[in-house]
Short mmCIF file of C-alpha atoms in Angstrom, two decimals:
data_model
loop_
_atom_site.label_atom_id
_atom_site.label_comp_id
_atom_site.label_asym_id
_atom_site.label_seq_id
_atom_site.Cartn_x
_atom_site.Cartn_y
_atom_site.Cartn_z
CA UNK W 1 -66.01 47.54 93.67
CA UNK W 2 -65.30 47.90 89.92
CA UNK W 3 -65.60 51.31 88.32
CA UNK W 4 -69.24 52.01 87.55
CA UNK W 5 -70.47 52.49 83.99
CA UNK W 6 -73.11 55.12 83.32
CA UNK W 7 -76.16 53.88 81.41
CA UNK W 8 -75.58 53.88 77.66
CA UNK W 9 -71.89 54.71 77.93
CA UNK W 10 -68.77 52.79 76.99
CA UNK W 11 -67.34 50.65 79.78
CA UNK W 12 -64.60 52.38 81.88
CA UNK W 13 -60.99 51.92 80.80
CA UNK W 14 -57.47 53.32 81.04
CA UNK W 15 -56.26 54.75 77.69
CA UNK W 16 -52.96 53.36 76.40
CA UNK W 17 -52.16 54.55 72.87
CA UNK W 18 -54.47 52.71 70.47
CA UNK W 19 -55.58 50.37 73.28
CA UNK W 20 -58.11 50.60 76.13
CA UNK W 21 -56.94 48.73 79.22
CA UNK W 22 -59.53 46.98 81.42
CA UNK W 23 -58.66 44.89 84.47
CA UNK W 24 -60.85 42.49 86.46
CA UNK W 25 -62.20 43.78 89.80
CA UNK W 26 -61.04 47.30 88.85
CA UNK W 27 -62.94 47.88 85.61
CA UNK W 28 -65.29 44.89 85.53
CA UNK W 29 -66.73 42.27 87.84
CA UNK W 30 -65.96 38.56 87.90
CA UNK W 31 -68.49 36.40 86.01
CA UNK W 32 -68.82 32.95 87.62
CA UNK W 33 -70.69 31.20 84.73
CA UNK W 34 -67.81 32.06 82.37
CA UNK W 35 -65.32 30.85 84.99
CA UNK W 36 -67.06 27.46 85.24
CA UNK W 37 -67.24 27.14 81.46
CA UNK W 38 -63.54 28.01 81.11
CA UNK W 39 -62.52 25.35 83.64
CA UNK W 40 -63.83 22.76 81.17
CA UNK W 41 -63.24 24.40 77.80
CA UNK W 42 -59.57 25.10 78.52
CA UNK W 43 -59.05 21.45 77.54
CA UNK W 44 -59.36 22.55 73.89
CA UNK W 45 -56.17 24.60 74.38
CA UNK W 46 -54.45 21.47 75.65
CA UNK W 47 -55.69 19.75 72.49
CA UNK W 48 -52.92 21.50 70.55
CA UNK W 49 -50.30 19.47 72.45
CA UNK W 50 -50.60 16.36 70.21
CA UNK W 51 -49.99 18.53 67.12
CA UNK W 52 -46.99 20.22 68.72
CA UNK W 53 -45.57 16.78 69.47
CA UNK W 54 -46.35 15.27 66.07
CA UNK W 55 -45.46 18.10 63.68
CA UNK W 56 -42.88 20.17 65.60
CA UNK W 57 -41.31 17.37 67.63
CA UNK W 58 -41.85 19.01 71.04
CA UNK W 59 -41.83 16.88 74.21
CA UNK W 60 -45.04 16.99 76.27
CA UNK W 61 -43.59 19.25 78.99
CA UNK W 62 -42.34 21.77 76.40
CA UNK W 63 -45.67 21.67 74.59
CA UNK W 64 -47.48 22.37 77.86
CA UNK W 65 -45.25 25.40 78.37
CA UNK W 66 -46.26 26.54 74.88
CA UNK W 67 -49.92 26.26 75.89
CA UNK W 68 -49.21 28.59 78.82
CA UNK W 69 -47.68 31.14 76.41
CA UNK W 70 -50.79 30.79 74.26
CA UNK W 71 -52.95 31.38 77.36
CA UNK W 72 -51.16 34.68 77.97
CA UNK W 73 -52.04 35.74 74.44
CA UNK W 74 -55.67 34.73 74.96
CA UNK W 75 -55.99 37.24 77.81
CA UNK W 76 -54.74 40.21 75.75
CA UNK W 77 -57.87 41.14 73.71
CA UNK W 78 -60.14 41.78 76.71
CA UNK W 79 -57.23 43.48 78.48
CA UNK W 80 -56.50 45.83 75.57
CA UNK W 81 -60.05 46.69 74.48
CA UNK W 82 -61.15 44.06 71.95
CA UNK W 83 -64.68 42.76 72.70
CA UNK W 84 -64.11 39.30 71.18
CA UNK W 85 -63.21 35.95 72.70
CA UNK W 86 -59.97 35.05 70.89
CA UNK W 87 -58.95 31.62 69.68
CA UNK W 88 -56.95 29.96 66.96
CA UNK W 89 -57.43 30.39 63.21
CA UNK W 90 -58.97 26.93 63.45
CA UNK W 91 -60.11 26.44 59.82
CA UNK W 92 -56.54 27.14 58.71
CA UNK W 93 -55.09 24.31 60.82
CA UNK W 94 -55.41 21.65 58.07
CA UNK W 95 -53.73 24.02 55.60
CA UNK W 96 -50.97 24.77 58.11
CA UNK W 97 -50.40 21.05 58.72
CA UNK W 98 -50.11 20.44 54.97
CA UNK W 99 -47.46 23.17 54.89
CA UNK W 100 -45.57 21.61 57.82
CA UNK W 101 -45.61 18.12 56.30
CA UNK W 102 -42.81 19.08 53.93
CA UNK W 103 -40.46 19.61 56.90
CA UNK W 104 -38.94 17.06 59.24
CA UNK W 105 -40.37 17.34 62.79
CA UNK W 106 -37.80 19.11 64.92
CA UNK W 107 -35.65 22.16 64.13
CA UNK W 108 -36.66 22.37 60.43
CA UNK W 109 -40.40 22.23 61.16
CA UNK W 110 -39.99 24.74 64.00
CA UNK W 111 -38.19 27.18 61.67
CA UNK W 112 -40.93 26.73 59.06
CA UNK W 113 -43.61 27.41 61.68
CA UNK W 114 -41.78 30.53 62.84
CA UNK W 115 -41.63 31.76 59.24
CA UNK W 116 -45.38 31.28 58.82
CA UNK W 117 -46.16 32.95 62.14
CA UNK W 118 -43.94 35.95 61.30
CA UNK W 119 -45.68 36.43 57.92
CA UNK W 120 -49.09 36.26 59.60
CA UNK W 121 -47.89 38.81 62.17
CA UNK W 122 -46.74 41.19 59.43
CA UNK W 123 -49.99 40.84 57.49
CA UNK W 124 -52.10 41.72 60.54
CA UNK W 125 -49.77 44.55 61.54
CA UNK W 126 -49.51 46.21 58.12
CA UNK W 127 -53.14 45.75 57.08
CA UNK W 128 -54.33 46.82 60.51
CA UNK W 129 -52.32 50.04 60.54
CA UNK W 130 -53.16 50.95 56.94
CA UNK W 131 -56.78 49.77 57.07
CA UNK W 132 -56.30 47.81 53.84
CA UNK W 133 -57.50 44.50 55.28
CA UNK W 134 -61.05 44.69 53.97
CA UNK W 135 -59.86 45.90 50.57
CA UNK W 136 -57.51 42.92 50.21
CA UNK W 137 -60.21 40.43 51.13
CA UNK W 138 -62.71 42.08 48.77
CA UNK W 139 -60.18 41.91 45.92
CA UNK W 140 -59.98 38.10 46.18
CA UNK W 141 -62.58 36.34 43.99
CA UNK W 142 -65.50 34.97 45.98
CA UNK W 143 -65.07 31.51 44.45
CA UNK W 144 -61.44 31.36 45.59
CA UNK W 145 -62.28 32.48 49.13
CA UNK W 146 -65.14 30.00 49.44
CA UNK W 147 -63.10 27.23 47.84
CA UNK W 148 -60.35 27.74 50.41
CA UNK W 149 -62.87 27.68 53.28
CA UNK W 150 -64.62 24.57 51.96
CA UNK W 151 -61.30 22.89 51.24
CA UNK W 152 -60.09 23.63 54.76
CA UNK W 153 -63.26 22.05 56.13
CA UNK W 154 -62.88 18.96 53.95
CA UNK W 155 -59.21 18.63 54.91
CA UNK W 156 -60.13 18.91 58.60
CA UNK W 157 -62.75 16.16 58.27
CA UNK W 158 -60.51 13.91 56.19
CA UNK W 159 -57.77 14.26 58.78
CA UNK W 160 -60.12 12.90 61.44
CA UNK W 161 -61.61 10.08 59.34
CA UNK W 162 -58.45 8.81 57.61
CA UNK W 163 -56.92 5.44 58.46
CA UNK W 164 -55.03 5.86 61.70
CA UNK W 165 -56.88 9.11 62.44
CA UNK W 166 -58.40 10.05 65.78
CA UNK W 167 -61.90 8.82 64.90
CA UNK W 168 -60.58 5.35 64.12
CA UNK W 169 -58.99 5.17 67.57
CA UNK W 170 -62.13 6.23 69.46
CA UNK W 171 -65.09 6.11 67.06
CA UNK W 172 -68.01 5.91 69.50
CA UNK W 173 -67.01 8.68 71.91
CA UNK W 174 -65.81 11.10 69.21
CA UNK W 175 -68.82 10.62 66.91
CA UNK W 176 -71.28 10.81 69.82
CA UNK W 177 -69.61 13.94 71.19
CA UNK W 178 -69.62 15.57 67.75
CA UNK W 179 -73.31 14.80 67.25
CA UNK W 180 -74.27 16.24 70.64
CA UNK W 181 -72.13 19.37 70.19
CA UNK W 182 -73.42 19.94 66.65
CA UNK W 183 -77.02 19.48 67.81
CA UNK W 184 -76.63 22.05 70.58
CA UNK W 185 -74.76 24.56 68.42
CA UNK W 186 -76.49 24.26 65.05
CA UNK W 187 -79.80 22.37 65.28
CA UNK W 188 -82.95 24.32 64.41
CA UNK W 189 -85.06 21.89 66.46
CA UNK W 190 -82.91 22.48 69.54
CA UNK W 191 -83.31 26.25 69.12
CA UNK W 192 -87.08 25.70 69.30
CA UNK W 193 -86.64 23.65 72.48
CA UNK W 194 -84.52 26.43 74.00
CA UNK W 195 -87.38 28.89 73.51
CA UNK W 196 -89.70 26.69 75.58
CA UNK W 197 -87.41 25.06 78.11
CA UNK W 198 -85.28 26.88 80.70
CA UNK W 199 -82.99 23.87 81.27
CA UNK W 200 -82.27 23.60 77.53
CA UNK W 201 -81.46 27.30 77.51
CA UNK W 202 -78.89 26.76 80.27
CA UNK W 203 -77.33 23.91 78.29
CA UNK W 204 -77.12 26.07 75.17
CA UNK W 205 -75.05 28.64 77.08
CA UNK W 206 -72.22 26.11 77.44
CA UNK W 207 -71.72 25.48 73.72
CA UNK W 208 -69.36 22.54 73.18
CA UNK W 209 -69.06 21.62 76.87
CA UNK W 210 -71.92 19.06 77.04
CA UNK W 211 -70.59 17.24 73.97
CA UNK W 212 -67.05 17.09 75.37
CA UNK W 213 -68.17 15.96 78.84
CA UNK W 214 -70.45 13.19 77.55
CA UNK W 215 -67.81 12.04 75.05
CA UNK W 216 -65.22 11.87 77.84
CA UNK W 217 -67.48 9.78 80.06
CA UNK W 218 -68.35 7.42 77.21
CA UNK W 219 -64.72 7.16 76.11
CA UNK W 220 -63.59 6.23 79.62
CA UNK W 221 -66.50 3.81 80.10
CA UNK W 222 -65.82 1.94 76.84
CA UNK W 223 -62.07 1.96 77.22
CA UNK W 224 -61.48 4.13 74.14
CA UNK W 225 -59.42 6.43 76.34
CA UNK W 226 -57.32 5.49 79.33
CA UNK W 227 -58.63 6.44 82.73
CA UNK W 228 -56.81 9.51 84.08
CA UNK W 229 -54.12 9.29 86.69
CA UNK W 230 -55.16 12.36 88.65
CA UNK W 231 -52.33 14.14 90.43
CA UNK W 232 -52.59 16.92 92.98
CA UNK W 233 -50.71 20.14 93.10
CA UNK W 234 -49.66 22.75 90.56
CA UNK W 235 -48.48 22.03 87.01
CA UNK W 236 -44.86 22.77 86.23
CA UNK W 237 -44.49 23.59 82.50
CA UNK W 238 -40.87 23.21 81.41
CA UNK W 239 -40.00 26.59 79.91
CA UNK W 240 -36.33 25.68 79.77
CA UNK W 241 -37.14 22.71 77.56
CA UNK W 242 -39.39 24.92 75.44
CA UNK W 243 -36.55 27.43 74.99
CA UNK W 244 -34.42 24.62 73.56
CA UNK W 245 -37.02 24.29 70.78
CA UNK W 246 -37.31 27.99 69.90
CA UNK W 247 -35.58 30.01 67.20
CA UNK W 248 -33.12 31.31 69.78
CA UNK W 249 -31.78 27.74 70.08
CA UNK W 250 -32.52 25.92 66.80
CA UNK W 251 -31.95 28.91 64.52
CA UNK W 252 -34.19 31.14 62.44
CA UNK W 253 -35.99 30.49 59.12
CA UNK W 254 -34.27 30.86 55.77
CA UNK W 255 -35.51 33.20 53.04
CA UNK W 256 -36.93 30.24 51.10
CA UNK W 257 -39.02 29.23 54.13
CA UNK W 258 -40.53 32.71 54.32
CA UNK W 259 -41.43 32.59 50.61
CA UNK W 260 -42.96 29.14 50.95
CA UNK W 261 -45.06 30.34 53.89
CA UNK W 262 -46.69 33.25 52.06
CA UNK W 263 -49.62 31.38 50.40
CA UNK W 264 -50.57 29.65 53.66
CA UNK W 265 -50.33 32.96 55.54
CA UNK W 266 -52.63 34.70 53.04
CA UNK W 267 -55.19 31.91 53.32
CA UNK W 268 -55.01 32.13 57.12
CA UNK W 269 -55.59 35.89 57.03
CA UNK W 270 -58.59 35.59 54.71
CA UNK W 271 -60.17 33.09 57.11
CA UNK W 272 -59.31 35.25 60.13
CA UNK W 273 -60.82 38.35 58.54
CA UNK W 274 -64.03 36.38 58.10
CA UNK W 275 -63.87 35.61 61.84
CA UNK W 276 -63.67 39.34 62.58
CA UNK W 277 -66.86 39.89 60.59
CA UNK W 278 -68.61 37.01 62.37
CA UNK W 279 -67.53 38.31 65.78
CA UNK W 280 -68.75 41.82 64.96
CA UNK W 281 -72.12 40.45 63.88
CA UNK W 282 -72.55 38.43 67.09
CA UNK W 283 -71.76 41.49 69.21
CA UNK W 284 -74.12 43.77 67.27
CA UNK W 285 -76.96 41.26 67.61
CA UNK W 286 -76.52 41.14 71.38
CA UNK W 287 -76.03 44.90 71.62
CA UNK W 288 -79.63 45.51 70.57
CA UNK W 289 -80.68 43.94 73.87
CA UNK W 290 -78.19 45.99 75.91
CA UNK W 291 -78.88 49.74 75.63
CA UNK W 292 -76.97 50.18 78.89
CA UNK W 293 -73.55 49.68 77.21
CA UNK W 294 -71.97 51.05 74.05
CA UNK W 295 -69.52 48.50 72.65
CA UNK W 296 -66.77 49.80 70.38
CA UNK W 297 -65.63 47.40 67.65
CA UNK W 298 -62.34 48.82 66.39
CA UNK W 299 -61.08 46.67 63.52
CA UNK W 300 -57.63 48.30 63.64
CA UNK W 301 -57.29 47.39 67.31
CA UNK W 302 -58.37 43.81 66.55
CA UNK W 303 -55.63 43.60 63.92
CA UNK W 304 -52.97 45.06 66.23
CA UNK W 305 -53.77 42.75 69.15
CA UNK W 306 -53.86 39.71 66.87
CA UNK W 307 -50.53 40.80 65.38
CA UNK W 308 -49.01 41.05 68.88
CA UNK W 309 -50.23 37.56 69.75
CA UNK W 310 -48.72 36.06 66.59
CA UNK W 311 -45.43 37.84 67.30
CA UNK W 312 -45.38 36.35 70.81
CA UNK W 313 -45.94 32.89 69.35
CA UNK W 314 -43.25 33.33 66.70
CA UNK W 315 -40.69 34.17 69.36
CA UNK W 316 -41.76 32.07 72.33
CA UNK W 317 -44.16 29.30 71.19
CA UNK W 318 -44.54 28.52 67.46
CA UNK W 319 -48.17 27.47 67.13
CA UNK W 320 -49.80 25.43 64.31
CA UNK W 321 -53.19 26.86 65.29
CA UNK W 322 -51.91 30.42 64.75
CA UNK W 323 -53.42 33.29 66.77
CA UNK W 324 -56.88 34.21 65.55
CA UNK W 325 -59.33 36.95 66.55
CA UNK W 326 -62.30 34.73 67.45
CA UNK W 327 -63.37 31.46 69.07
CA UNK W 328 -66.83 31.34 67.52
CA UNK W 329 -68.68 28.88 69.83
CA UNK W 330 -67.55 30.71 72.99
CA UNK W 331 -68.22 34.14 71.49
CA UNK W 332 -71.72 32.97 70.60
CA UNK W 333 -72.48 31.56 74.06
CA UNK W 334 -71.01 34.63 75.79
CA UNK W 335 -73.01 37.01 73.59
CA UNK W 336 -76.13 34.97 74.32
CA UNK W 337 -75.77 35.45 78.07
CA UNK W 338 -74.72 39.08 77.63
CA UNK W 339 -77.99 39.74 75.81
CA UNK W 340 -79.98 38.65 78.88
CA UNK W 341 -79.18 41.92 80.64
CA UNK W 342 -76.79 43.61 83.02
CA UNK W 343 -77.71 41.36 85.95
CA UNK W 344 -76.62 38.33 83.95
CA UNK W 345 -73.39 39.91 82.67
CA UNK W 346 -72.22 43.39 83.65
CA UNK W 347 -70.22 44.06 80.48
CA UNK W 348 -69.16 42.21 77.35
CA UNK W 349 -65.62 42.63 78.69
CA UNK W 350 -66.45 41.10 82.06
CA UNK W 351 -67.68 37.88 80.45
CA UNK W 352 -64.86 37.56 77.94
CA UNK W 353 -62.15 38.73 80.34
CA UNK W 354 -63.28 36.29 83.04
CA UNK W 355 -63.37 33.40 80.58
CA UNK W 356 -59.74 33.47 79.45
CA UNK W 357 -58.29 34.54 82.80
CA UNK W 358 -60.03 31.49 84.26
CA UNK W 359 -58.82 29.34 81.37
CA UNK W 360 -55.28 30.52 82.01
CA UNK W 361 -55.49 29.74 85.73
CA UNK W 362 -56.88 26.29 84.93
CA UNK W 363 -53.63 25.44 83.13
CA UNK W 364 -51.89 25.41 86.51
CA UNK W 365 -54.48 23.23 88.28
CA UNK W 366 -52.72 19.87 88.12
CA UNK W 367 -55.83 17.76 88.91
CA UNK W 368 -57.66 19.30 85.94
CA UNK W 369 -54.71 18.98 83.55
CA UNK W 370 -54.00 15.36 84.51
CA UNK W 371 -57.70 14.47 84.34
CA UNK W 372 -57.98 15.77 80.77
CA UNK W 373 -54.57 14.53 79.58
CA UNK W 374 -55.80 11.12 78.25
CA UNK W 375 -58.62 12.76 76.26
CA UNK W 376 -56.64 15.52 74.55
CA UNK W 377 -57.12 13.83 71.13
CA UNK W 378 -60.88 13.87 71.79
CA UNK W 379 -60.97 17.63 72.45
CA UNK W 380 -58.92 18.35 69.33
CA UNK W 381 -61.01 15.98 67.21
CA UNK W 382 -64.32 17.55 68.23
CA UNK W 383 -62.90 21.01 67.52
CA UNK W 384 -61.76 19.95 64.05
CA UNK W 385 -65.06 18.20 63.19
CA UNK W 386 -67.16 21.19 64.22
CA UNK W 387 -64.79 23.47 62.35
CA UNK W 388 -65.22 21.31 59.26
CA UNK W 389 -69.00 21.64 59.48
CA UNK W 390 -68.86 25.42 59.92
CA UNK W 391 -66.37 25.88 57.07
CA UNK W 392 -68.36 23.82 54.59
CA UNK W 393 -71.65 25.42 55.63
CA UNK W 394 -70.36 29.00 55.40
CA UNK W 395 -68.45 28.37 52.17
CA UNK W 396 -71.46 26.84 50.43
CA UNK W 397 -73.79 29.61 51.60
CA UNK W 398 -71.59 32.33 50.13
CA UNK W 399 -71.44 30.88 46.59
CA UNK W 400 -73.83 32.77 44.35
CA UNK W 401 -74.05 30.85 41.05
CA UNK W 402 -73.04 27.64 39.29
CA UNK W 403 -69.82 29.11 37.92
CA UNK W 404 -68.64 30.07 41.41
CA UNK W 405 -69.67 26.68 42.78
CA UNK W 406 -67.68 24.89 40.10
CA UNK W 407 -64.52 26.95 40.62
CA UNK W 408 -64.81 26.71 44.40
CA UNK W 409 -65.22 22.92 44.19
CA UNK W 410 -62.03 22.52 42.16
CA UNK W 411 -60.14 24.84 44.52
CA UNK W 412 -61.39 22.84 47.52
CA UNK W 413 -60.34 19.52 46.01
CA UNK W 414 -56.93 20.91 45.02
CA UNK W 415 -56.38 22.22 48.52
CA UNK W 416 -56.93 18.77 50.03
CA UNK W 417 -54.25 17.13 47.89
CA UNK W 418 -51.66 15.24 49.97
CA UNK W 419 -48.94 17.60 48.77
CA UNK W 420 -47.14 20.27 50.81
CA UNK W 421 -47.54 22.69 47.89
CA UNK W 422 -51.31 22.18 47.74
CA UNK W 423 -51.99 25.72 48.99
CA UNK W 424 -49.95 27.21 46.14
CA UNK W 425 -51.65 24.97 43.58
CA UNK W 426 -55.09 25.85 44.96
CA UNK W 427 -54.48 29.60 44.69
CA UNK W 428 -53.09 29.31 41.16
CA UNK W 429 -55.93 27.04 40.02
CA UNK W 430 -58.52 29.35 41.59
CA UNK W 431 -57.17 32.48 39.90
CA UNK W 432 -56.83 30.78 36.50
CA UNK W 433 -60.35 29.30 36.61
CA UNK W 434 -61.78 32.61 37.76
CA UNK W 435 -60.25 34.38 34.76
CA UNK W 436 -61.21 31.67 32.30
CA UNK W 437 -64.69 30.79 33.52
CA UNK W 438 -66.22 33.46 35.69
CA UNK W 439 -64.88 36.47 33.80
CA UNK W 440 -65.80 34.79 30.51
CA UNK W 441 -69.29 34.08 31.78
CA UNK W 442 -69.63 37.69 32.87
CA UNK W 443 -68.70 38.85 29.38
CA UNK W 444 -71.11 36.34 27.86
CA UNK W 445 -73.90 37.56 30.09
CA UNK W 446 -73.22 41.13 29.03
CA UNK W 447 -73.29 40.11 25.37
CA UNK W 448 -76.45 38.11 25.97
CA UNK W 449 -78.17 41.10 27.55
CA UNK W 450 -77.19 43.27 24.57
CA UNK W 451 -78.52 40.59 22.20
CA UNK W 452 -81.84 40.49 24.04
CA UNK W 453 -82.17 44.27 23.83
CA UNK W 454 -81.31 44.20 20.12
CA UNK W 455 -83.82 41.40 19.34
CA UNK W 456 -86.60 43.06 21.31
CA UNK W 457 -85.94 46.41 19.66
CA UNK W 458 -86.06 44.80 16.19
CA UNK W 459 -89.33 43.06 17.02
CA UNK W 460 -90.92 46.28 18.22
CA UNK W 461 -89.74 48.19 15.15
CA UNK W 462 -91.17 45.44 12.91
CA UNK W 463 -94.52 45.94 14.55
CA UNK W 464 -94.63 42.56 16.20
CA UNK W 465 -97.88 42.28 18.14
CA UNK W 466 -98.50 38.55 18.36
CA UNK W 467 -97.79 38.51 22.09
CA UNK W 468 -95.05 35.87 21.75
CA UNK W 469 -91.68 36.76 23.18
CA UNK W 470 -88.78 36.85 20.80
CA UNK W 471 -86.04 34.23 21.22
CA UNK W 472 -84.26 34.65 24.59
CA UNK W 473 -86.73 37.38 25.52
CA UNK W 474 -87.62 37.43 29.24
CA UNK W 475 -91.26 37.78 30.14
CA UNK W 476 -92.40 39.64 33.21
CA UNK W 477 -95.28 38.95 35.49
#
């Protein structure tokens, strides 16, 4: 039996420096709904394989070994005391791919990816230890942050819809899957159905799964994807072949590669910090329904664990998705079930720990891996399309006025340029426009307010009593 938690207390753990170690069956129970969900959703992890092959030049067997390394990293947050389901920095993937396009697939691209991953590791490590992460993000103009997020979303969507893209190869299954997944995750009408229908509520707990499953069935039925050649046994990732594609074998990045990676790394961190805020909000919402458990959200620990995961990738599996603190759809569905009470899910750690341990084990189930192998582009495409929607939605919501919207729009368009230096151009353009337009508008507004005060004061002193507001004077109701 797992260690018992007293009502209202923090879940049991073993202290380890800044971390809090929790193990399945010792500290928390096994959650079967999360296990079932993970046995399907792990296919999204496999969806990175096509990118590893295309941009880094890895053979399939080496890329599969890289996915296993990624799976080890996915298990670390729940193990070390972070109450968030980790994932990639998904909105940054289009930006990362733009960065990689300036390097030839193979050793040069691998070195460039290592450089980017090392910079991201250092950012998380330094800002986590010093606590300066929030201050850095707050110092960046809102229009630039939103422009980057919107631009990443547009780039993700354009990558799917372009000639020769994944949607062109399987339009019906991908579009249908995206519609179903978006409806379940974001539709207001479906949320109303969930309130009235128990079956719909069960479906909502599985997030993207229904969309992926239906899209797979349709894709196989219409011939958009080849039928799987299911094999039995255990997968055998080729770690020796992966080692031949690591920095230990191909060499390490040059100083110029590290410098070129900095803008992309900063953008990735800004997006990831937003994920931390989203994850914290989802947990706090669910926590109101769970007075039996106190959940600690330690931002420093989140930074440290994410830094460790990026360091692991830099050394043992360079990863275009980078290591991010949150997989939003799974965090949302897990928090939803957690909020139903202790009988549904013992602890936030039991649900999240079970999910990625199960996802890791699924990587070695050869029938599952071979069944999903033909539809890996589908899983990646649905992830990118939903990411595009979320990025554009969040970016637009955060813009406060027309000046910010204009600057953000130009930044977004600049970021989607088919140029490896687009990230640098976007940052420069965003800063310049902010100084020229938004700061100027702020000064103009201040001058306008002073002018209004001056005009109103003059009118009052002149004994104006005609009831008509002076020019530019605001009336109140």
